[in-house]
Amino acid sequence: QKEVEQDPGPLSVPEGAIVSLNCTYSNSAFQYFMWYRQYSRKGPELLMYTYSSGNKEDGRFTAQVDKSSKYISLFIRDSQPSDSATYLCAMSGGGGTSYGKLTFGQGTILTVHP
Amino acid sequence: GAVVSQHPSRVICKSGTSVKIECRSLDFQATTMFWYRQFPKKSLMLMATSNEGSKATYEQGVEKDKFLINHASLTLSTLTVTSAHPEDSSFYICSARVRELTDTQYFGPGTRLTVL
């Protein structure tokens, strides 16, 4: 079992839809949770980061963390064709030799069609 | 803020040559930088952790003599792929850890290496 599980998709939605992306994890020591967006042939771009459990909103994006269920989500409201990309969840805070390292999910490929 | 640059963005070289990739933090100091490799339609694979002024820590299975990492200053880390072979062709991405922003990493735009 992988430490972080993320459905690779692909996910295709119409413009304006609400998109829900999620990851599950097994390491209860994770404390920092991030979502990155990666366009083809580009480096990942940080979208959201959350410490511990809770919700965080930034414009059309909302990140949720439920540490009790080891489950994190990213919601995109009013999705746009420009949101088409691969979305990667990432986590850190495992401690020990994992200090500072990020553990990534496999990435979900999202396409928003006009 | 938190901008990371990489140079070159794309490089094509002959088998047996060495290639150096630079990673710079432009508006902050990064005591720790990371080097990743990414295959098409795959997630990022951590190769090594680079700490300023000390030797890099390599992940299991990554040849340290083949992938030389130098982190000479708080804003620059370099990855040198020595005696490159076609199987080294990949997308290499660096990131810098911004401690003040709760352990997040900011990524460079990546370098696409093609070895002929």
mmCIF file with all atom_site columns, C-alpha atoms in Angstrom:
data_model
loop_
_atom_site.group_PDB
_atom_site.id
_atom_site.type_symbol
_atom_site.label_atom_id
_atom_site.label_alt_id
_atom_site.label_comp_id
_atom_site.label_asym_id
_atom_site.label_entity_id
_atom_site.label_seq_id
_atom_site.pdbx_PDB_ins_code
_atom_site.Cartn_x
_atom_site.Cartn_y
_atom_site.Cartn_z
_atom_site.occupancy
_atom_site.B_iso_or_equiv
_atom_site.pdbx_formal_charge
_atom_site.auth_seq_id
_atom_site.auth_comp_id
_atom_site.auth_asym_id
_atom_site.auth_atom_id
_atom_site.pdbx_PDB_model_num
ATOM 1   C CA . GLN A 1 1   ? 0.000   0.000  0.000   1.00 0.00 ? 1   GLN A CA 1
ATOM 2   C CA . LYS A 1 2   ? 1.308   3.410  -0.972  1.00 0.00 ? 2   LYS A CA 1
ATOM 3   C CA . GLU A 1 3   ? 1.707   6.003  1.756   1.00 0.00 ? 3   GLU A CA 1
ATOM 4   C CA . VAL A 1 4   ? -0.495  8.443  -0.182  1.00 0.00 ? 4   VAL A CA 1
ATOM 5   C CA . GLU A 1 5   ? -3.250  7.310  -2.526  1.00 0.00 ? 5   GLU A CA 1
ATOM 6   C CA . GLN A 1 6   ? -4.730  9.557  -5.196  1.00 0.00 ? 6   GLN A CA 1
ATOM 7   C CA . ASP A 1 7   ? -7.011  8.540  -8.024  1.00 0.00 ? 7   ASP A CA 1
ATOM 8   C CA . PRO A 1 8   ? -5.134  9.378  -11.243 1.00 0.00 ? 8   PRO A CA 1
ATOM 9   C CA . GLY A 1 9   ? -8.352  9.928  -13.190 1.00 0.00 ? 9   GLY A CA 1
ATOM 10  C CA . PRO A 1 10  ? -8.545  11.254 -15.802 1.00 0.00 ? 10  PRO A CA 1
ATOM 11  C CA . LEU A 1 11  ? -11.379 13.487 -14.697 1.00 0.00 ? 11  LEU A CA 1
ATOM 12  C CA . SER A 1 12  ? -13.349 15.436 -17.292 1.00 0.00 ? 12  SER A CA 1
ATOM 13  C CA . VAL A 1 13  ? -15.925 18.074 -16.332 1.00 0.00 ? 13  VAL A CA 1
ATOM 14  C CA . PRO A 1 14  ? -17.819 20.847 -18.097 1.00 0.00 ? 14  PRO A CA 1
ATOM 15  C CA . GLU A 1 15  ? -16.908 24.457 -17.527 1.00 0.00 ? 15  GLU A CA 1
ATOM 16  C CA . GLY A 1 16  ? -18.560 25.848 -14.406 1.00 0.00 ? 16  GLY A CA 1
ATOM 17  C CA . ALA A 1 17  ? -18.727 22.519 -12.584 1.00 0.00 ? 17  ALA A CA 1
ATOM 18  C CA . ILE A 1 18  ? -17.528 21.963 -9.048  1.00 0.00 ? 18  ILE A CA 1
ATOM 19  C CA . VAL A 1 19  ? -14.514 19.685 -8.999  1.00 0.00 ? 19  VAL A CA 1
ATOM 20  C CA . SER A 1 20  ? -13.660 17.480 -6.063  1.00 0.00 ? 20  SER A CA 1
ATOM 21  C CA . LEU A 1 21  ? -10.179 15.988 -5.771  1.00 0.00 ? 21  LEU A CA 1
ATOM 22  C CA . ASN A 1 22  ? -9.023  13.900 -2.864  1.00 0.00 ? 22  ASN A CA 1
ATOM 23  C CA . CYS A 1 23  ? -6.235  11.872 -1.337  1.00 0.00 ? 23  CYS A CA 1
ATOM 24  C CA . THR A 1 24  ? -6.005  9.364  1.463   1.00 0.00 ? 24  THR A CA 1
ATOM 25  C CA . TYR A 1 25  ? -2.900  8.606  3.462   1.00 0.00 ? 25  TYR A CA 1
ATOM 26  C CA . SER A 1 26  ? -1.666  6.133  6.001   1.00 0.00 ? 26  SER A CA 1
ATOM 27  C CA . ASN A 1 27  ? 1.031   8.000  7.960   1.00 0.00 ? 27  ASN A CA 1
ATOM 28  C CA . SER A 1 28  ? -0.621  9.616  10.971  1.00 0.00 ? 28  SER A CA 1
ATOM 29  C CA . ALA A 1 29  ? 2.496   11.745 11.543  1.00 0.00 ? 29  ALA A CA 1
ATOM 30  C CA . PHE A 1 30  ? 1.785   13.950 8.532   1.00 0.00 ? 30  PHE A CA 1
ATOM 31  C CA . GLN A 1 31  ? 0.995   17.484 9.638   1.00 0.00 ? 31  GLN A CA 1
ATOM 32  C CA . TYR A 1 32  ? 1.377   19.676 6.561   1.00 0.00 ? 32  TYR A CA 1
ATOM 33  C CA . PHE A 1 33  ? -0.856  19.149 3.567   1.00 0.00 ? 33  PHE A CA 1
ATOM 34  C CA . MET A 1 34  ? -0.447  20.790 0.192   1.00 0.00 ? 34  MET A CA 1
ATOM 35  C CA . TRP A 1 35  ? -2.041  20.838 -3.220  1.00 0.00 ? 35  TRP A CA 1
ATOM 36  C CA . TYR A 1 36  ? 0.017   21.557 -6.291  1.00 0.00 ? 36  TYR A CA 1
ATOM 37  C CA . ARG A 1 37  ? -1.127  22.189 -9.851  1.00 0.00 ? 37  ARG A CA 1
ATOM 38  C CA . GLN A 1 38  ? 1.130   21.108 -12.687 1.00 0.00 ? 38  GLN A CA 1
ATOM 39  C CA . TYR A 1 39  ? 0.654   22.063 -16.288 1.00 0.00 ? 39  TYR A CA 1
ATOM 40  C CA . SER A 1 40  ? 2.216   19.906 -18.962 1.00 0.00 ? 40  SER A CA 1
ATOM 41  C CA . ARG A 1 41  ? 5.991   20.256 -19.148 1.00 0.00 ? 41  ARG A CA 1
ATOM 42  C CA . LYS A 1 42  ? 6.079   22.711 -16.231 1.00 0.00 ? 42  LYS A CA 1
ATOM 43  C CA . GLY A 1 43  ? 7.056   22.543 -12.578 1.00 0.00 ? 43  GLY A CA 1
ATOM 44  C CA . PRO A 1 44  ? 4.357   22.127 -9.904  1.00 0.00 ? 44  PRO A CA 1
ATOM 45  C CA . GLU A 1 45  ? 2.755   25.332 -8.631  1.00 0.00 ? 45  GLU A CA 1
ATOM 46  C CA . LEU A 1 46  ? 1.663   25.562 -5.006  1.00 0.00 ? 46  LEU A CA 1
ATOM 47  C CA . LEU A 1 47  ? -2.095  26.134 -4.740  1.00 0.00 ? 47  LEU A CA 1
ATOM 48  C CA . MET A 1 48  ? -2.960  25.543 -1.120  1.00 0.00 ? 48  MET A CA 1
ATOM 49  C CA . TYR A 1 49  ? -1.302  24.458 2.090   1.00 0.00 ? 49  TYR A CA 1
ATOM 50  C CA . THR A 1 50  ? -2.925  23.533 5.363   1.00 0.00 ? 50  THR A CA 1
ATOM 51  C CA . TYR A 1 51  ? -1.516  22.688 8.738   1.00 0.00 ? 51  TYR A CA 1
ATOM 52  C CA . SER A 1 52  ? -3.329  19.930 10.609  1.00 0.00 ? 52  SER A CA 1
ATOM 53  C CA . SER A 1 53  ? -7.091  19.512 10.281  1.00 0.00 ? 53  SER A CA 1
ATOM 54  C CA . GLY A 1 54  ? -9.495  22.131 9.011   1.00 0.00 ? 54  GLY A CA 1
ATOM 55  C CA . ASN A 1 55  ? -10.619 24.065 5.975   1.00 0.00 ? 55  ASN A CA 1
ATOM 56  C CA . LYS A 1 56  ? -8.916  26.771 4.013   1.00 0.00 ? 56  LYS A CA 1
ATOM 57  C CA . GLU A 1 57  ? -10.375 28.853 1.227   1.00 0.00 ? 57  GLU A CA 1
ATOM 58  C CA . ASP A 1 58  ? -8.627  30.924 -1.423  1.00 0.00 ? 58  ASP A CA 1
ATOM 59  C CA . GLY A 1 59  ? -10.791 32.286 -4.200  1.00 0.00 ? 59  GLY A CA 1
ATOM 60  C CA . ARG A 1 60  ? -12.340 29.394 -6.079  1.00 0.00 ? 60  ARG A CA 1
ATOM 61  C CA . PHE A 1 61  ? -10.273 26.826 -4.204  1.00 0.00 ? 61  PHE A CA 1
ATOM 62  C CA . THR A 1 62  ? -11.086 25.180 -0.883  1.00 0.00 ? 62  THR A CA 1
ATOM 63  C CA . ALA A 1 63  ? -8.823  22.684 0.852   1.00 0.00 ? 63  ALA A CA 1
ATOM 64  C CA . GLN A 1 64  ? -10.088 20.372 3.563   1.00 0.00 ? 64  GLN A CA 1
ATOM 65  C CA . VAL A 1 65  ? -8.112  18.140 5.873   1.00 0.00 ? 65  VAL A CA 1
ATOM 66  C CA . ASP A 1 66  ? -9.642  15.453 8.074   1.00 0.00 ? 66  ASP A CA 1
ATOM 67  C CA . LYS A 1 67  ? -6.804  13.908 10.052  1.00 0.00 ? 67  LYS A CA 1
ATOM 68  C CA . SER A 1 68  ? -9.114  11.525 11.893  1.00 0.00 ? 68  SER A CA 1
ATOM 69  C CA . SER A 1 69  ? -10.041 9.912  8.576   1.00 0.00 ? 69  SER A CA 1
ATOM 70  C CA . LYS A 1 70  ? -6.625  10.544 6.970   1.00 0.00 ? 70  LYS A CA 1
ATOM 71  C CA . TYR A 1 71  ? -8.389  12.202 4.068   1.00 0.00 ? 71  TYR A CA 1
ATOM 72  C CA . ILE A 1 72  ? -7.776  15.489 2.298   1.00 0.00 ? 72  ILE A CA 1
ATOM 73  C CA . SER A 1 73  ? -9.760  17.218 -0.421  1.00 0.00 ? 73  SER A CA 1
ATOM 74  C CA . LEU A 1 74  ? -9.473  20.091 -2.852  1.00 0.00 ? 74  LEU A CA 1
ATOM 75  C CA . PHE A 1 75  ? -12.605 21.680 -4.250  1.00 0.00 ? 75  PHE A CA 1
ATOM 76  C CA . ILE A 1 76  ? -12.587 23.924 -7.292  1.00 0.00 ? 76  ILE A CA 1
ATOM 77  C CA . ARG A 1 77  ? -15.698 26.049 -7.808  1.00 0.00 ? 77  ARG A CA 1
ATOM 78  C CA . ASP A 1 78  ? -16.774 27.449 -11.156 1.00 0.00 ? 78  ASP A CA 1
ATOM 79  C CA . SER A 1 79  ? -14.102 25.446 -12.942 1.00 0.00 ? 79  SER A CA 1
ATOM 80  C CA . GLN A 1 80  ? -12.498 26.980 -16.014 1.00 0.00 ? 80  GLN A CA 1
ATOM 81  C CA . PRO A 1 81  ? -10.702 25.460 -19.008 1.00 0.00 ? 81  PRO A CA 1
ATOM 82  C CA . SER A 1 82  ? -7.527  27.051 -17.615 1.00 0.00 ? 82  SER A CA 1
ATOM 83  C CA . ASP A 1 83  ? -7.867  24.754 -14.586 1.00 0.00 ? 83  ASP A CA 1
ATOM 84  C CA . SER A 1 84  ? -7.069  21.795 -16.844 1.00 0.00 ? 84  SER A CA 1
ATOM 85  C CA . ALA A 1 85  ? -3.893  20.339 -15.381 1.00 0.00 ? 85  ALA A CA 1
ATOM 86  C CA . THR A 1 86  ? -2.581  17.601 -13.142 1.00 0.00 ? 86  THR A CA 1
ATOM 87  C CA . TYR A 1 87  ? -3.296  18.134 -9.454  1.00 0.00 ? 87  TYR A CA 1
ATOM 88  C CA . LEU A 1 88  ? -0.897  16.649 -6.934  1.00 0.00 ? 88  LEU A CA 1
ATOM 89  C CA . CYS A 1 89  ? -1.517  16.294 -3.239  1.00 0.00 ? 89  CYS A CA 1
ATOM 90  C CA . ALA A 1 90  ? 1.559   16.352 -1.019  1.00 0.00 ? 90  ALA A CA 1
ATOM 91  C CA . MET A 1 91  ? 2.212   15.877 2.673   1.00 0.00 ? 91  MET A CA 1
ATOM 92  C CA . SER A 1 92  ? 5.039   16.316 5.106   1.00 0.00 ? 92  SER A CA 1
ATOM 93  C CA . GLY A 1 93  ? 5.885   16.311 8.757   1.00 0.00 ? 93  GLY A CA 1
ATOM 94  C CA . GLY A 1 94  ? 6.636   12.638 9.039   1.00 0.00 ? 94  GLY A CA 1
ATOM 95  C CA . GLY A 1 95  ? 9.602   13.355 11.267  1.00 0.00 ? 95  GLY A CA 1
ATOM 96  C CA . GLY A 1 96  ? 12.857  11.432 11.589  1.00 0.00 ? 96  GLY A CA 1
ATOM 97  C CA . THR A 1 97  ? 14.622  10.852 8.286   1.00 0.00 ? 97  THR A CA 1
ATOM 98  C CA . SER A 1 98  ? 11.533  12.153 6.461   1.00 0.00 ? 98  SER A CA 1
ATOM 99  C CA . TYR A 1 99  ? 12.002  15.630 7.929   1.00 0.00 ? 99  TYR A CA 1
ATOM 100 C CA . GLY A 1 100 ? 11.225  18.301 5.359   1.00 0.00 ? 100 GLY A CA 1
ATOM 101 C CA . LYS A 1 101 ? 10.450  15.829 2.573   1.00 0.00 ? 101 LYS A CA 1
ATOM 102 C CA . LEU A 1 102 ? 7.199   15.786 0.697   1.00 0.00 ? 102 LEU A CA 1
ATOM 103 C CA . THR A 1 103 ? 5.308   12.620 -0.050  1.00 0.00 ? 103 THR A CA 1
ATOM 104 C CA . PHE A 1 104 ? 3.226   12.996 -3.200  1.00 0.00 ? 104 PHE A CA 1
ATOM 105 C CA . GLY A 1 105 ? 0.111   11.358 -4.497  1.00 0.00 ? 105 GLY A CA 1
ATOM 106 C CA . GLN A 1 106 ? 0.127   10.037 -8.055  1.00 0.00 ? 106 GLN A CA 1
ATOM 107 C CA . GLY A 1 107 ? -1.640  13.134 -9.372  1.00 0.00 ? 107 GLY A CA 1
ATOM 108 C CA . THR A 1 108 ? -5.120  13.522 -10.886 1.00 0.00 ? 108 THR A CA 1
ATOM 109 C CA . ILE A 1 109 ? -5.406  14.645 -14.491 1.00 0.00 ? 109 ILE A CA 1
ATOM 110 C CA . LEU A 1 110 ? -8.249  17.151 -14.804 1.00 0.00 ? 110 LEU A CA 1
ATOM 111 C CA . THR A 1 111 ? -9.772  18.434 -18.023 1.00 0.00 ? 111 THR A CA 1
ATOM 112 C CA . VAL A 1 112 ? -12.375 21.200 -17.990 1.00 0.00 ? 112 VAL A CA 1
ATOM 113 C CA . HIS A 1 113 ? -14.084 21.438 -21.355 1.00 0.00 ? 113 HIS A CA 1
ATOM 114 C CA . PRO A 1 114 ? -15.929 24.549 -22.582 1.00 0.00 ? 114 PRO A CA 1
ATOM 115 C CA . GLY B 2 1   ? 7.554   35.880 -3.635  1.00 0.00 ? 1   GLY B CA 1
ATOM 116 C CA . ALA B 2 2   ? 9.118   32.410 -3.356  1.00 0.00 ? 2   ALA B CA 1
ATOM 117 C CA . VAL B 2 3   ? 10.268  32.139 -6.959  1.00 0.00 ? 3   VAL B CA 1
ATOM 118 C CA . VAL B 2 4   ? 12.576  29.348 -8.025  1.00 0.00 ? 4   VAL B CA 1
ATOM 119 C CA . SER B 2 5   ? 14.312  29.328 -11.378 1.00 0.00 ? 5   SER B CA 1
ATOM 120 C CA . GLN B 2 6   ? 16.065  26.556 -13.279 1.00 0.00 ? 6   GLN B CA 1
ATOM 121 C CA . HIS B 2 7   ? 18.538  26.710 -16.092 1.00 0.00 ? 7   HIS B CA 1
ATOM 122 C CA . PRO B 2 8   ? 18.578  25.432 -18.740 1.00 0.00 ? 8   PRO B CA 1
ATOM 123 C CA . SER B 2 9   ? 14.924  24.678 -19.424 1.00 0.00 ? 9   SER B CA 1
ATOM 124 C CA . ARG B 2 10  ? 15.831  22.159 -22.084 1.00 0.00 ? 10  ARG B CA 1
ATOM 125 C CA . VAL B 2 11  ? 19.051  20.420 -23.012 1.00 0.00 ? 11  VAL B CA 1
ATOM 126 C CA . ILE B 2 12  ? 19.963  17.834 -25.611 1.00 0.00 ? 12  ILE B CA 1
ATOM 127 C CA . CYS B 2 13  ? 23.323  16.125 -25.316 1.00 0.00 ? 13  CYS B CA 1
ATOM 128 C CA . LYS B 2 14  ? 25.267  13.188 -26.656 1.00 0.00 ? 14  LYS B CA 1
ATOM 129 C CA . SER B 2 15  ? 25.680  9.993  -24.701 1.00 0.00 ? 15  SER B CA 1
ATOM 130 C CA . GLY B 2 16  ? 28.752  10.112 -22.441 1.00 0.00 ? 16  GLY B CA 1
ATOM 131 C CA . THR B 2 17  ? 28.741  13.846 -21.831 1.00 0.00 ? 17  THR B CA 1
ATOM 132 C CA . SER B 2 18  ? 27.967  15.600 -18.554 1.00 0.00 ? 18  SER B CA 1
ATOM 133 C CA . VAL B 2 19  ? 25.182  18.096 -18.058 1.00 0.00 ? 19  VAL B CA 1
ATOM 134 C CA . LYS B 2 20  ? 24.825  20.672 -15.284 1.00 0.00 ? 20  LYS B CA 1
ATOM 135 C CA . ILE B 2 21  ? 21.459  22.011 -14.189 1.00 0.00 ? 21  ILE B CA 1
ATOM 136 C CA . GLU B 2 22  ? 21.196  25.082 -11.963 1.00 0.00 ? 22  GLU B CA 1
ATOM 137 C CA . CYS B 2 23  ? 18.470  25.798 -9.452  1.00 0.00 ? 23  CYS B CA 1
ATOM 138 C CA . ARG B 2 24  ? 18.172  29.254 -7.905  1.00 0.00 ? 24  ARG B CA 1
ATOM 139 C CA . SER B 2 25  ? 15.903  30.759 -5.296  1.00 0.00 ? 25  SER B CA 1
ATOM 140 C CA . LEU B 2 26  ? 15.374  34.300 -6.556  1.00 0.00 ? 26  LEU B CA 1
ATOM 141 C CA . ASP B 2 27  ? 13.815  36.154 -3.660  1.00 0.00 ? 27  ASP B CA 1
ATOM 142 C CA . PHE B 2 28  ? 14.566  34.091 -0.588  1.00 0.00 ? 28  PHE B CA 1
ATOM 143 C CA . GLN B 2 29  ? 17.306  32.036 0.972   1.00 0.00 ? 29  GLN B CA 1
ATOM 144 C CA . ALA B 2 30  ? 16.884  28.289 0.888   1.00 0.00 ? 30  ALA B CA 1
ATOM 145 C CA . THR B 2 31  ? 18.906  26.202 3.289   1.00 0.00 ? 31  THR B CA 1
ATOM 146 C CA . THR B 2 32  ? 17.367  23.084 1.778   1.00 0.00 ? 32  THR B CA 1
ATOM 147 C CA . MET B 2 33  ? 16.696  22.299 -1.858  1.00 0.00 ? 33  MET B CA 1
ATOM 148 C CA . PHE B 2 34  ? 15.385  19.095 -3.362  1.00 0.00 ? 34  PHE B CA 1
ATOM 149 C CA . TRP B 2 35  ? 15.939  17.433 -6.709  1.00 0.00 ? 35  TRP B CA 1
ATOM 150 C CA . TYR B 2 36  ? 13.212  15.383 -8.347  1.00 0.00 ? 36  TYR B CA 1
ATOM 151 C CA . ARG B 2 37  ? 12.857  13.365 -11.468 1.00 0.00 ? 37  ARG B CA 1
ATOM 152 C CA . GLN B 2 38  ? 9.566   12.935 -13.281 1.00 0.00 ? 38  GLN B CA 1
ATOM 153 C CA . PHE B 2 39  ? 8.652   10.476 -16.013 1.00 0.00 ? 39  PHE B CA 1
ATOM 154 C CA . PRO B 2 40  ? 5.743   11.133 -18.396 1.00 0.00 ? 40  PRO B CA 1
ATOM 155 C CA . LYS B 2 41  ? 2.357   10.920 -16.694 1.00 0.00 ? 41  LYS B CA 1
ATOM 156 C CA . LYS B 2 42  ? 4.007   9.985  -13.390 1.00 0.00 ? 42  LYS B CA 1
ATOM 157 C CA . SER B 2 43  ? 4.386   11.744 -10.090 1.00 0.00 ? 43  SER B CA 1
ATOM 158 C CA . LEU B 2 44  ? 7.611   13.264 -8.841  1.00 0.00 ? 44  LEU B CA 1
ATOM 159 C CA . MET B 2 45  ? 10.360  10.985 -7.611  1.00 0.00 ? 45  MET B CA 1
ATOM 160 C CA . LEU B 2 46  ? 12.678  12.490 -5.030  1.00 0.00 ? 46  LEU B CA 1
ATOM 161 C CA . MET B 2 47  ? 16.318  11.965 -5.942  1.00 0.00 ? 47  MET B CA 1
ATOM 162 C CA . ALA B 2 48  ? 18.162  13.842 -3.223  1.00 0.00 ? 48  ALA B CA 1
ATOM 163 C CA . THR B 2 49  ? 18.005  16.505 -0.553  1.00 0.00 ? 49  THR B CA 1
ATOM 164 C CA . SER B 2 50  ? 20.566  19.274 -0.859  1.00 0.00 ? 50  SER B CA 1
ATOM 165 C CA . ASN B 2 51  ? 21.620  21.241 2.206   1.00 0.00 ? 51  ASN B CA 1
ATOM 166 C CA . GLU B 2 52  ? 23.715  24.372 1.948   1.00 0.00 ? 52  GLU B CA 1
ATOM 167 C CA . GLY B 2 53  ? 27.302  23.752 2.942   1.00 0.00 ? 53  GLY B CA 1
ATOM 168 C CA . SER B 2 54  ? 27.018  20.013 3.413   1.00 0.00 ? 54  SER B CA 1
ATOM 169 C CA . LYS B 2 55  ? 26.820  16.844 1.380   1.00 0.00 ? 55  LYS B CA 1
ATOM 170 C CA . ALA B 2 56  ? 23.564  15.937 -0.280  1.00 0.00 ? 56  ALA B CA 1
ATOM 171 C CA . THR B 2 57  ? 21.451  13.077 1.010   1.00 0.00 ? 57  THR B CA 1
ATOM 172 C CA . TYR B 2 58  ? 20.465  10.680 -1.741  1.00 0.00 ? 58  TYR B CA 1
ATOM 173 C CA . GLU B 2 59  ? 17.379  8.507  -1.851  1.00 0.00 ? 59  GLU B CA 1
ATOM 174 C CA . GLN B 2 60  ? 17.736  4.770  -2.082  1.00 0.00 ? 60  GLN B CA 1
ATOM 175 C CA . GLY B 2 61  ? 18.638  3.615  -5.567  1.00 0.00 ? 61  GLY B CA 1
ATOM 176 C CA . VAL B 2 62  ? 19.984  6.984  -6.745  1.00 0.00 ? 62  VAL B CA 1
ATOM 177 C CA . GLU B 2 63  ? 23.669  6.847  -7.713  1.00 0.00 ? 63  GLU B CA 1
ATOM 178 C CA . LYS B 2 64  ? 25.460  9.700  -5.994  1.00 0.00 ? 64  LYS B CA 1
ATOM 179 C CA . ASP B 2 65  ? 28.473  9.446  -8.305  1.00 0.00 ? 65  ASP B CA 1
ATOM 180 C CA . LYS B 2 66  ? 26.235  9.798  -11.324 1.00 0.00 ? 66  LYS B CA 1
ATOM 181 C CA . PHE B 2 67  ? 24.070  12.624 -10.035 1.00 0.00 ? 67  PHE B CA 1
ATOM 182 C CA . LEU B 2 68  ? 26.409  15.118 -8.397  1.00 0.00 ? 68  LEU B CA 1
ATOM 183 C CA . ILE B 2 69  ? 24.764  17.758 -6.278  1.00 0.00 ? 69  ILE B CA 1
ATOM 184 C CA . ASN B 2 70  ? 26.389  20.920 -4.999  1.00 0.00 ? 70  ASN B CA 1
ATOM 185 C CA . HIS B 2 71  ? 24.667  23.480 -2.788  1.00 0.00 ? 71  HIS B CA 1
ATOM 186 C CA . ALA B 2 72  ? 27.334  26.143 -2.518  1.00 0.00 ? 72  ALA B CA 1
ATOM 187 C CA . SER B 2 73  ? 25.187  29.052 -1.409  1.00 0.00 ? 73  SER B CA 1
ATOM 188 C CA . LEU B 2 74  ? 21.808  29.785 0.116   1.00 0.00 ? 74  LEU B CA 1
ATOM 189 C CA . THR B 2 75  ? 20.370  30.585 -3.318  1.00 0.00 ? 75  THR B CA 1
ATOM 190 C CA . LEU B 2 76  ? 22.012  28.068 -5.643  1.00 0.00 ? 76  LEU B CA 1
ATOM 191 C CA . SER B 2 77  ? 22.059  24.301 -5.980  1.00 0.00 ? 77  SER B CA 1
ATOM 192 C CA . THR B 2 78  ? 23.382  22.425 -8.995  1.00 0.00 ? 78  THR B CA 1
ATOM 193 C CA . LEU B 2 79  ? 22.751  18.922 -10.302 1.00 0.00 ? 79  LEU B CA 1
ATOM 194 C CA . THR B 2 80  ? 25.320  17.430 -12.656 1.00 0.00 ? 80  THR B CA 1
ATOM 195 C CA . VAL B 2 81  ? 24.383  14.323 -14.585 1.00 0.00 ? 81  VAL B CA 1
ATOM 196 C CA . THR B 2 82  ? 27.709  12.699 -15.329 1.00 0.00 ? 82  THR B CA 1
ATOM 197 C CA . SER B 2 83  ? 28.360  10.438 -18.326 1.00 0.00 ? 83  SER B CA 1
ATOM 198 C CA . ALA B 2 84  ? 24.752  10.740 -19.368 1.00 0.00 ? 84  ALA B CA 1
ATOM 199 C CA . HIS B 2 85  ? 23.028  7.868  -21.156 1.00 0.00 ? 85  HIS B CA 1
ATOM 200 C CA . PRO B 2 86  ? 19.685  7.714  -22.963 1.00 0.00 ? 86  PRO B CA 1
ATOM 201 C CA . GLU B 2 87  ? 18.013  6.210  -19.891 1.00 0.00 ? 87  GLU B CA 1
ATOM 202 C CA . ASP B 2 88  ? 18.851  9.419  -18.004 1.00 0.00 ? 88  ASP B CA 1
ATOM 203 C CA . SER B 2 89  ? 16.526  11.321 -20.322 1.00 0.00 ? 89  SER B CA 1
ATOM 204 C CA . SER B 2 90  ? 13.816  12.762 -18.128 1.00 0.00 ? 90  SER B CA 1
ATOM 205 C CA . PHE B 2 91  ? 12.259  15.885 -16.641 1.00 0.00 ? 91  PHE B CA 1
ATOM 206 C CA . TYR B 2 92  ? 14.324  17.127 -13.695 1.00 0.00 ? 92  TYR B CA 1
ATOM 207 C CA . ILE B 2 93  ? 12.735  19.523 -11.230 1.00 0.00 ? 93  ILE B CA 1
ATOM 208 C CA . CYS B 2 94  ? 14.205  21.268 -8.225  1.00 0.00 ? 94  CYS B CA 1
ATOM 209 C CA . SER B 2 95  ? 12.412  22.771 -5.269  1.00 0.00 ? 95  SER B CA 1
ATOM 210 C CA . ALA B 2 96  ? 13.363  24.992 -2.372  1.00 0.00 ? 96  ALA B CA 1
ATOM 211 C CA . ARG B 2 97  ? 12.011  24.661 1.120   1.00 0.00 ? 97  ARG B CA 1
ATOM 212 C CA . VAL B 2 98  ? 10.739  27.818 2.695   1.00 0.00 ? 98  VAL B CA 1
ATOM 213 C CA . ARG B 2 99  ? 10.848  27.070 6.360   1.00 0.00 ? 99  ARG B CA 1
ATOM 214 C CA . GLU B 2 100 ? 9.092   30.253 7.331   1.00 0.00 ? 100 GLU B CA 1
ATOM 215 C CA . LEU B 2 101 ? 6.030   29.143 5.370   1.00 0.00 ? 101 LEU B CA 1
ATOM 216 C CA . THR B 2 102 ? 5.352   25.958 7.255   1.00 0.00 ? 102 THR B CA 1
ATOM 217 C CA . ASP B 2 103 ? 7.437   23.404 5.436   1.00 0.00 ? 103 ASP B CA 1
ATOM 218 C CA . THR B 2 104 ? 6.146   24.124 1.950   1.00 0.00 ? 104 THR B CA 1
ATOM 219 C CA . GLN B 2 105 ? 8.321   23.717 -1.093  1.00 0.00 ? 105 GLN B CA 1
ATOM 220 C CA . TYR B 2 106 ? 8.352   25.925 -4.154  1.00 0.00 ? 106 TYR B CA 1
ATOM 221 C CA . PHE B 2 107 ? 9.289   24.313 -7.419  1.00 0.00 ? 107 PHE B CA 1
ATOM 222 C CA . GLY B 2 108 ? 11.320  25.434 -10.365 1.00 0.00 ? 108 GLY B CA 1
ATOM 223 C CA . PRO B 2 109 ? 9.959   25.173 -13.907 1.00 0.00 ? 109 PRO B CA 1
ATOM 224 C CA . GLY B 2 110 ? 11.907  22.008 -14.637 1.00 0.00 ? 110 GLY B CA 1
ATOM 225 C CA . THR B 2 111 ? 14.627  20.968 -17.083 1.00 0.00 ? 111 THR B CA 1
ATOM 226 C CA . ARG B 2 112 ? 13.944  18.514 -19.854 1.00 0.00 ? 112 ARG B CA 1
ATOM 227 C CA . LEU B 2 113 ? 17.036  16.434 -20.567 1.00 0.00 ? 113 LEU B CA 1
ATOM 228 C CA . THR B 2 114 ? 17.311  14.388 -23.731 1.00 0.00 ? 114 THR B CA 1
ATOM 229 C CA . VAL B 2 115 ? 20.357  12.180 -24.164 1.00 0.00 ? 115 VAL B CA 1
ATOM 230 C CA . LEU B 2 116 ? 20.949  10.946 -27.692 1.00 0.00 ? 116 LEU B CA 1
#
